[in-house]
Each structure stands twice: as structure tokens, then as C-alpha cells.
Coordinates of C-alpha atoms and ligand atoms in Angstrom, one line a residue:
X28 CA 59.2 -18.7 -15.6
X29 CA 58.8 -19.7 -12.1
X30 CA 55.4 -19.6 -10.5
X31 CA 55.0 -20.2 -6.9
X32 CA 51.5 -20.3 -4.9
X33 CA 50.4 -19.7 -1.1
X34 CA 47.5 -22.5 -0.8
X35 CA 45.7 -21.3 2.9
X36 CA 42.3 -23.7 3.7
X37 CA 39.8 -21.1 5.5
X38 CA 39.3 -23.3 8.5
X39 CA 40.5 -20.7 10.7
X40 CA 42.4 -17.0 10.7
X41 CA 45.6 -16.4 9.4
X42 CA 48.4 -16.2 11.6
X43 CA 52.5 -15.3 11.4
X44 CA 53.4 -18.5 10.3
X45 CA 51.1 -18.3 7.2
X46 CA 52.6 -14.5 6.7
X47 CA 55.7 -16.0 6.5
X48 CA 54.7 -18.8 4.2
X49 CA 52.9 -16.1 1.9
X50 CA 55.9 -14.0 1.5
X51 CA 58.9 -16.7 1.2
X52 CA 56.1 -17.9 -2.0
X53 CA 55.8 -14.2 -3.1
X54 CA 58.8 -13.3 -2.7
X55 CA 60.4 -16.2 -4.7
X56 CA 58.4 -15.3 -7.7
X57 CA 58.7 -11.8 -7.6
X58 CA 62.1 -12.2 -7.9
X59 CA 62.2 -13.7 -10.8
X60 CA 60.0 -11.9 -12.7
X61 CA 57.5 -14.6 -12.1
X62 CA 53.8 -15.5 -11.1
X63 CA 52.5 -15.7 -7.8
X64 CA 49.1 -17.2 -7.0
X65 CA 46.4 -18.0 -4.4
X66 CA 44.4 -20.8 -4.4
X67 CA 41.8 -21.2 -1.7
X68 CA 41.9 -25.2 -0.2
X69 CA 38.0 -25.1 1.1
X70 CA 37.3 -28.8 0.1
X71 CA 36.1 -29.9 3.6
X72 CA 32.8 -28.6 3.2
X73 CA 32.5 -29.1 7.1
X74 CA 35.3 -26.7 8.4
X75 CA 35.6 -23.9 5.6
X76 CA 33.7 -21.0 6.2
X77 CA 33.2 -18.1 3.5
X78 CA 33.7 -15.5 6.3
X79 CA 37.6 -16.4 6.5
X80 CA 38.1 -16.3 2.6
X81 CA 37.5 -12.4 2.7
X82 CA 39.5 -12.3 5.8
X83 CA 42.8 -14.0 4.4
X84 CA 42.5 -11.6 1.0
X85 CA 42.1 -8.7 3.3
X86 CA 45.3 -9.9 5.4
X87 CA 47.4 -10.5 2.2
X88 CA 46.6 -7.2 0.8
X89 CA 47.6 -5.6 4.1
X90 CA 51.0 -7.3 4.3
X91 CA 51.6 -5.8 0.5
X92 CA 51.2 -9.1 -1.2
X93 CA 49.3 -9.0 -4.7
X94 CA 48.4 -12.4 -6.2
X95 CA 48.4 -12.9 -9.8
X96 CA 45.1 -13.9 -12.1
X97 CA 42.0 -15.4 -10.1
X98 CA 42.0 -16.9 -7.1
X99 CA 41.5 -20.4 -7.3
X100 CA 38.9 -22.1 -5.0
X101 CA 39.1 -25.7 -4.8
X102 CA 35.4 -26.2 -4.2
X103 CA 35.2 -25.5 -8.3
X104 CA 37.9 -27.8 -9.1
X105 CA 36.0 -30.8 -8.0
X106 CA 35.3 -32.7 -11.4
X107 CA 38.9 -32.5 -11.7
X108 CA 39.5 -34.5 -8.4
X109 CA 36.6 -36.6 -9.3
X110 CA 38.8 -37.4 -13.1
X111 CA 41.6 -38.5 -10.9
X112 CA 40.1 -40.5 -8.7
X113 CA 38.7 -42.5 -11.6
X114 CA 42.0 -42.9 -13.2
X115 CA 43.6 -44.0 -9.9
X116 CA 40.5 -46.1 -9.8
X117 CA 41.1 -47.7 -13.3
X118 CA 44.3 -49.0 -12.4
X119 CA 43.4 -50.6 -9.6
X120 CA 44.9 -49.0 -6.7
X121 CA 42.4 -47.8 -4.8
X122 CA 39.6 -49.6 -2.5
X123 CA 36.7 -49.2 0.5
X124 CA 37.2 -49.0 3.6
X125 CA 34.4 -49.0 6.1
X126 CA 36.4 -48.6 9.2
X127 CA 35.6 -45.7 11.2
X128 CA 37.8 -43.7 13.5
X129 CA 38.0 -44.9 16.6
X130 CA 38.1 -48.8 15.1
X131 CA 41.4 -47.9 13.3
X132 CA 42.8 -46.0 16.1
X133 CA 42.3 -49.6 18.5
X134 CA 43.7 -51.2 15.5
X135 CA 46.5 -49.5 14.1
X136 CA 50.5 -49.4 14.7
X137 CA 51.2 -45.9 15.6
X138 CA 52.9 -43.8 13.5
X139 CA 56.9 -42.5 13.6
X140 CA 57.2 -39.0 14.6
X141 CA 53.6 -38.6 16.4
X142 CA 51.9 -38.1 13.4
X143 CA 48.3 -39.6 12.2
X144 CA 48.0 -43.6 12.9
X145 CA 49.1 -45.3 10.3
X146 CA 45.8 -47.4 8.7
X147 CA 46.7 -51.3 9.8
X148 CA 45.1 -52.3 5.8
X149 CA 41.8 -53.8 7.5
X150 CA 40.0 -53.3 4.5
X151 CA 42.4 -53.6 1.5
X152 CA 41.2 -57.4 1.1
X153 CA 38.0 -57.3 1.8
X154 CA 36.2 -59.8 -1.3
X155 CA 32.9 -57.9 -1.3
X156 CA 32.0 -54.6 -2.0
X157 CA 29.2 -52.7 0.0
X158 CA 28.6 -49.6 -1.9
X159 CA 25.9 -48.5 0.3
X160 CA 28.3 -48.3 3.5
X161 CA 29.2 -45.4 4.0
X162 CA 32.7 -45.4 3.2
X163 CA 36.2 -43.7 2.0
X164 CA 38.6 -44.3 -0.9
X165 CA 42.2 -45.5 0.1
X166 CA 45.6 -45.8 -2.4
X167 CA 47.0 -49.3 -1.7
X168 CA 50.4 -47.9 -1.0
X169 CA 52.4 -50.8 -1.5
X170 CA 50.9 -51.4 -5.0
X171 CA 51.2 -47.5 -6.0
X172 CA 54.7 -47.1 -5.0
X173 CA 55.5 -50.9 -6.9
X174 CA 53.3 -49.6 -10.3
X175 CA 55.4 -45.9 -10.0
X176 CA 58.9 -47.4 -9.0
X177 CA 61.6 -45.2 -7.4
X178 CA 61.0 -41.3 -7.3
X179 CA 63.1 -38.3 -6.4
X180 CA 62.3 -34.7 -5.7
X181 CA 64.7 -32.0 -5.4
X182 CA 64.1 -29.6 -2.1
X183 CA 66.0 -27.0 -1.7
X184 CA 68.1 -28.0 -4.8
X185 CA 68.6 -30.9 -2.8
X186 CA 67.6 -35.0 -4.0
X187 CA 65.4 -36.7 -1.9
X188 CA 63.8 -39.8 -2.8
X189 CA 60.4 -40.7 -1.9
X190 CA 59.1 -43.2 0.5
X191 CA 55.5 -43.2 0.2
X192 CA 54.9 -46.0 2.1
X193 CA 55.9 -44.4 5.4
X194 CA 52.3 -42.9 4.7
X195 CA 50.6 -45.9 4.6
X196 CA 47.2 -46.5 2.8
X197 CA 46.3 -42.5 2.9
X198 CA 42.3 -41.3 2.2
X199 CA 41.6 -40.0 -1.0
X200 CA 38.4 -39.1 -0.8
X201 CA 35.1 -39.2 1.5
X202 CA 31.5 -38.5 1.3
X203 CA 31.9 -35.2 2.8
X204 CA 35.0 -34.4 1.2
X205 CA 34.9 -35.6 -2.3
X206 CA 39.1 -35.1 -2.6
X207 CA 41.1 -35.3 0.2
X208 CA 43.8 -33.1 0.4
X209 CA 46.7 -34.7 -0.7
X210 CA 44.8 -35.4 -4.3
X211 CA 43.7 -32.1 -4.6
X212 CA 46.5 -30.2 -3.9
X213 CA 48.8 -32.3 -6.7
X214 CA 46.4 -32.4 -9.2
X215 CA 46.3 -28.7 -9.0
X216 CA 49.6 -27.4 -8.2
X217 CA 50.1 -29.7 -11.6
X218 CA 47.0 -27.8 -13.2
X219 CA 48.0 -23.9 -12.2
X220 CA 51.5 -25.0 -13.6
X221 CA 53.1 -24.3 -10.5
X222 CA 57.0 -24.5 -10.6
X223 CA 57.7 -23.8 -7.8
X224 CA 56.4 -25.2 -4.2
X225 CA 57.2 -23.1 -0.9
X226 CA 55.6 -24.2 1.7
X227 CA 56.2 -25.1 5.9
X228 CA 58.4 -27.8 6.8
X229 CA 55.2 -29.4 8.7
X230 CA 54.1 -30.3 5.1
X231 CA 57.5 -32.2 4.4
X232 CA 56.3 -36.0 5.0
X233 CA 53.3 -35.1 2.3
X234 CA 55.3 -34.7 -0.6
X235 CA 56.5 -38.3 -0.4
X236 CA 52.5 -39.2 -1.1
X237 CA 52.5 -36.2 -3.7
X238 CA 55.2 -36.8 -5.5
X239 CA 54.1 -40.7 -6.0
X240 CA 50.4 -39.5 -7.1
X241 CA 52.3 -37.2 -9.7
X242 CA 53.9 -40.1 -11.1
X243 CA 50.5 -41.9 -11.0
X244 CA 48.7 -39.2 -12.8
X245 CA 51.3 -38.3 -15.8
X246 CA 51.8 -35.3 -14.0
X247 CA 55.3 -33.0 -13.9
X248 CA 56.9 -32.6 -10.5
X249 CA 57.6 -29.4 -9.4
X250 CA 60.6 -28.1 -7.4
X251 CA 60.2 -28.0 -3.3
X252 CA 61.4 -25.6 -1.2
X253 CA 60.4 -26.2 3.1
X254 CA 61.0 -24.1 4.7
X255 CA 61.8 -23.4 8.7
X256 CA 58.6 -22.9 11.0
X257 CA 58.4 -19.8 13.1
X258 CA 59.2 -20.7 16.5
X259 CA 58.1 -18.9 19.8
X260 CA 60.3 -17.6 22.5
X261 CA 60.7 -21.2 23.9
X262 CA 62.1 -22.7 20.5
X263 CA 59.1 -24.5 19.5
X264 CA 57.3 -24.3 16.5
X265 CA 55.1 -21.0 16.9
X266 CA 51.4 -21.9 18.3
X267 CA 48.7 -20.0 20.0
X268 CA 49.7 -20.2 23.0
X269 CA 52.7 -17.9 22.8
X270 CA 50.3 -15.2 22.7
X271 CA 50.5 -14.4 18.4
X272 CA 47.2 -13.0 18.0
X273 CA 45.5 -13.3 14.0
X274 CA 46.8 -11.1 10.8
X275 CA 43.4 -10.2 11.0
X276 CA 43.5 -8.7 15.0
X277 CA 46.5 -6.9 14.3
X278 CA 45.2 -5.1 10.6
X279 CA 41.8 -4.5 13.4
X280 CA 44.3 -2.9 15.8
X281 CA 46.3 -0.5 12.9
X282 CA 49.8 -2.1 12.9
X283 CA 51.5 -2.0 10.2
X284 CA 51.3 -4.7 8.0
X285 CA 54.0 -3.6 5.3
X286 CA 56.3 -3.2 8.5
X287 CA 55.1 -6.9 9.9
X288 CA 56.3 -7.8 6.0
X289 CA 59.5 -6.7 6.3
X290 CA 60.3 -7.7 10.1
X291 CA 59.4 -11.5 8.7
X292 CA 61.8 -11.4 6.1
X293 CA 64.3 -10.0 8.1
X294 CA 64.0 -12.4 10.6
X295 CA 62.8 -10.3 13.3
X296 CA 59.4 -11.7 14.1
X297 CA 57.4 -9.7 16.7
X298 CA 55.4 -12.7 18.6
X299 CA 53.0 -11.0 20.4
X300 CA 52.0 -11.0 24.0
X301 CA 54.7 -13.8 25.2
X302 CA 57.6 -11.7 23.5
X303 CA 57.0 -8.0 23.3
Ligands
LIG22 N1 46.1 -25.9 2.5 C1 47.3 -26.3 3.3 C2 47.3 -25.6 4.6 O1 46.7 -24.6 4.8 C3 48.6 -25.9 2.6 C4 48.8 -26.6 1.3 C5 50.1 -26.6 0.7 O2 50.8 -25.6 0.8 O3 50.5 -27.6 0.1 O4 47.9 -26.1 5.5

């Protein structure tokens, strides 16, 4: 039975693009007679707010999408996150690093593609430990990806193989966010027995640390599906500033959130303000 999940963090409001996420995942189960379910990412204790979880149930509900069991939040799930770090810990592939921000942006080579600097290893070879520094957890990449060998995915019905170390020596976990979100989100997409991934293209270069922490942590790999980002009049990947207001301003203003549903599958995607 496939079972797919929409995964929003309640950092902010809903927009479009999460619509469109929600129902590609929805729709993909319901088709096949299968399970669809929500799972709530509030680990960062410091940008979740509780206000916004009551927001994205009430926009779900008005696009006609109805989640299966409980909804998952993944500030419950943390002794799970805490059991993987541990493991990860045993073998030996994570370490400190005391480096803050701004020291590993001076430091670091930047990244392909724009995306977050990669982490130069500073502290991977440090010999002492300083517990009481504050500090973060980091997978040694090149020893992860050596212990797991060579992994595949399928996307789309499509092989890709993994390169984790394009990611470089990602966080794991922090003192204010006790699993980052790469751990938390395989350990339990792995947990809810999800079969089934669909999710934006933007969250393509993740599954090549996901799919190595799956083979890390005994745990099955499910199959992908990216898909396209909702782009904006100019052909750029849809953002605020072409005017899309919130799920949650339009449901305020009466439209018609069944209609949004089907204009979004159909490929008709009213933007908002910039694209009447
Ligand atoms: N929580 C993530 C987000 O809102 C999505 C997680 C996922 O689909 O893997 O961007």
C-alpha cells in the first residue's frame, strides 16, 4: 500500500506552493487506495509557533484534503532522534564542532548551486573534547559515505545514485534543536512507514544526505517523487513577491478552496496580485 505524507514546519503560513505539494502527496495516495498523512516538522523550538499549526489544518481542510490517523508532531518524536544520534554516535561518525556562524562562513569554500557554505571540517580533528562548549553534532561525511558504500534511489521511477558528500559535514543536532532536520525527517518518514516521498524539487540535494543516513540507520528507502516548483509570471520559482498572498488570507477572504484544489492540479494556478 503506498502511503505518502505532506511534512509543513509551522515557521510561517502556508502558501501555493505547499497547496501544491499537499495535493500531488494526497493525491498520489488516494489514488491508490492508500494512506495519506501529516506530520508537523516543529523541531526548531525557536521558529515554530503553535498559532500556525491550527492555521495549516484549517487550510488543508479548506482545499478538501483529509489526512489519515494522527497528526504527527515532531516535537514528541524526540527520543527517537535522540536513539539515532546515539547509534550514529556509536559508530563513530559524528563529532563537535564549536565553530560558530560567521567563523565558518570566513572559512568555508562556498557551495555549488548558491546553496548553504559548505563546512571547511575545522573541527573534525580536533584531539580534545570540550563538552561544556556550547556546541553542535556533525556526520563526518567522508567516513559515512566510506562505512555505507554506494547508494541509489529511484525518483520518479528513475536511478539516481547518491553523493552525499556534495553536502559536506551536515549538523545533526544542536542545543536548541536536539535533531536537525535531515535526521528527523528520515528516521520518521522510516517510522510512519512512508512509501512514498513527494515533495518540492528544492528538497532534491537532501535526499543524497537522507538516503546515506537510511543506510546508516538499517532503515528502508522509500521511493521519491520531486516534483516542479510553482513559478510566477516571470518563470522563477513562485515567492512573495509576486504578490501570492497565504492559504490562510484567501480561506479569510471566501475563495474557494476546493476550486484553488482543482485549478492546482490542472495546472492553472491563479498567482495573485502580479497575475490576476
Ligand atoms: N518540513 C519541510 C519543509 O516544510 C519539508 C520536509 C519534507 O518534505 O521532507 O520545507
Amino acid at each position: 500500500m503506498i502511503v505518502t505524507r505532506f511534512a509543513p514546519s509551522p515557521t510561517g503560513r502556508l502558501h501555493l506552493g505547499h497547496a501544491y505539494s499537499a495535493i500531488l502527496a494526497h493525491d498520489a495516495a488516494r489514488r491508490d487506495d492508500g494512506r495519506f498523512l501529516l506530520r508537523i516538522e516543529d523541531i526548531d523550538g525557536t521558529r515554530s509557533r503553535p498559532e500556525h499549526i491550527e492555521t495549516i489544518l484549517a487550510d488543508l481542510a479548506w482545499l478538501g484534503l483529509e489526512w489519515d490517523g494522527a497528526v504527527v508532531r515532531q516535537s514528541d518524536r524526540l527520543p527517537a532522534y535522540a536513539d539515532a544520534l546515539e547509534r550514529l554516535r556509536a559508530l563513530g561518525l559524528l563529532y563537535r564542532c564549536y565553530c560558530t556562524r560567521a567563523e565558518i562562513a570566513a572559512a568555508s569554500l562556498s557551495a555549488p548551486h548558491g546553496a548553504e557554505p559548505l563546512y571547511p571540517g575545522t573541527c573534525r580533528t580536533l584531539a580534545m573534547a570540550h563538552p561544556d562548549r556550547p556546541h553542535c553534532w556533525r556526520l563526518d561525511m567522508a567516513r559515512a559515505a566510506a562505512l555505507a558504500g554506494p547508494l541509489h534511489w529511484t525518483d520518479h521511477g528513475q536511478r539516481i545514485t547518491a553523493d552525499p558528500l556534495a553536502a559536506g559535514d551536515v549538523v545533526l543536532a544542536r542545543k536548541d534543536a536536539p535533531a536537525s532536520y535531515h535526521l528527523a525527517v528520515t528516521v520518521d518518514d522510516a517510522w510512519q512507514g512512508v512509501t512514498d516521498i513527494v515533495r518540492g524539487q528544492d528538497l532534491f540535494a537532501a535526499t543524497h544526505v537522507h538516503r546515506l543516513l537510511q543506510a546508516l540507520l538499517d532503515l528502508p528507502t522509500p521511493r521519491y517523487h520531486h516534483h516542479a516548483l510553482l513559478t510566477g509570471p516571470d518563470g522563477s520559482r513562485l515567492a512573495k513577491r509576486h504578490g501570492a498572498p497565504a492559504l490562510a488570507d484567501m480561506r479569510e477572504e471566501g475563495a474557494d478552496g476546493l476550486a484553488l484544489a482543482m485549478n492546482l492540479r490542472a495546472g492553472r494556478v491563479p498567482i495573485g496580485a502580479a497575475d490576476p
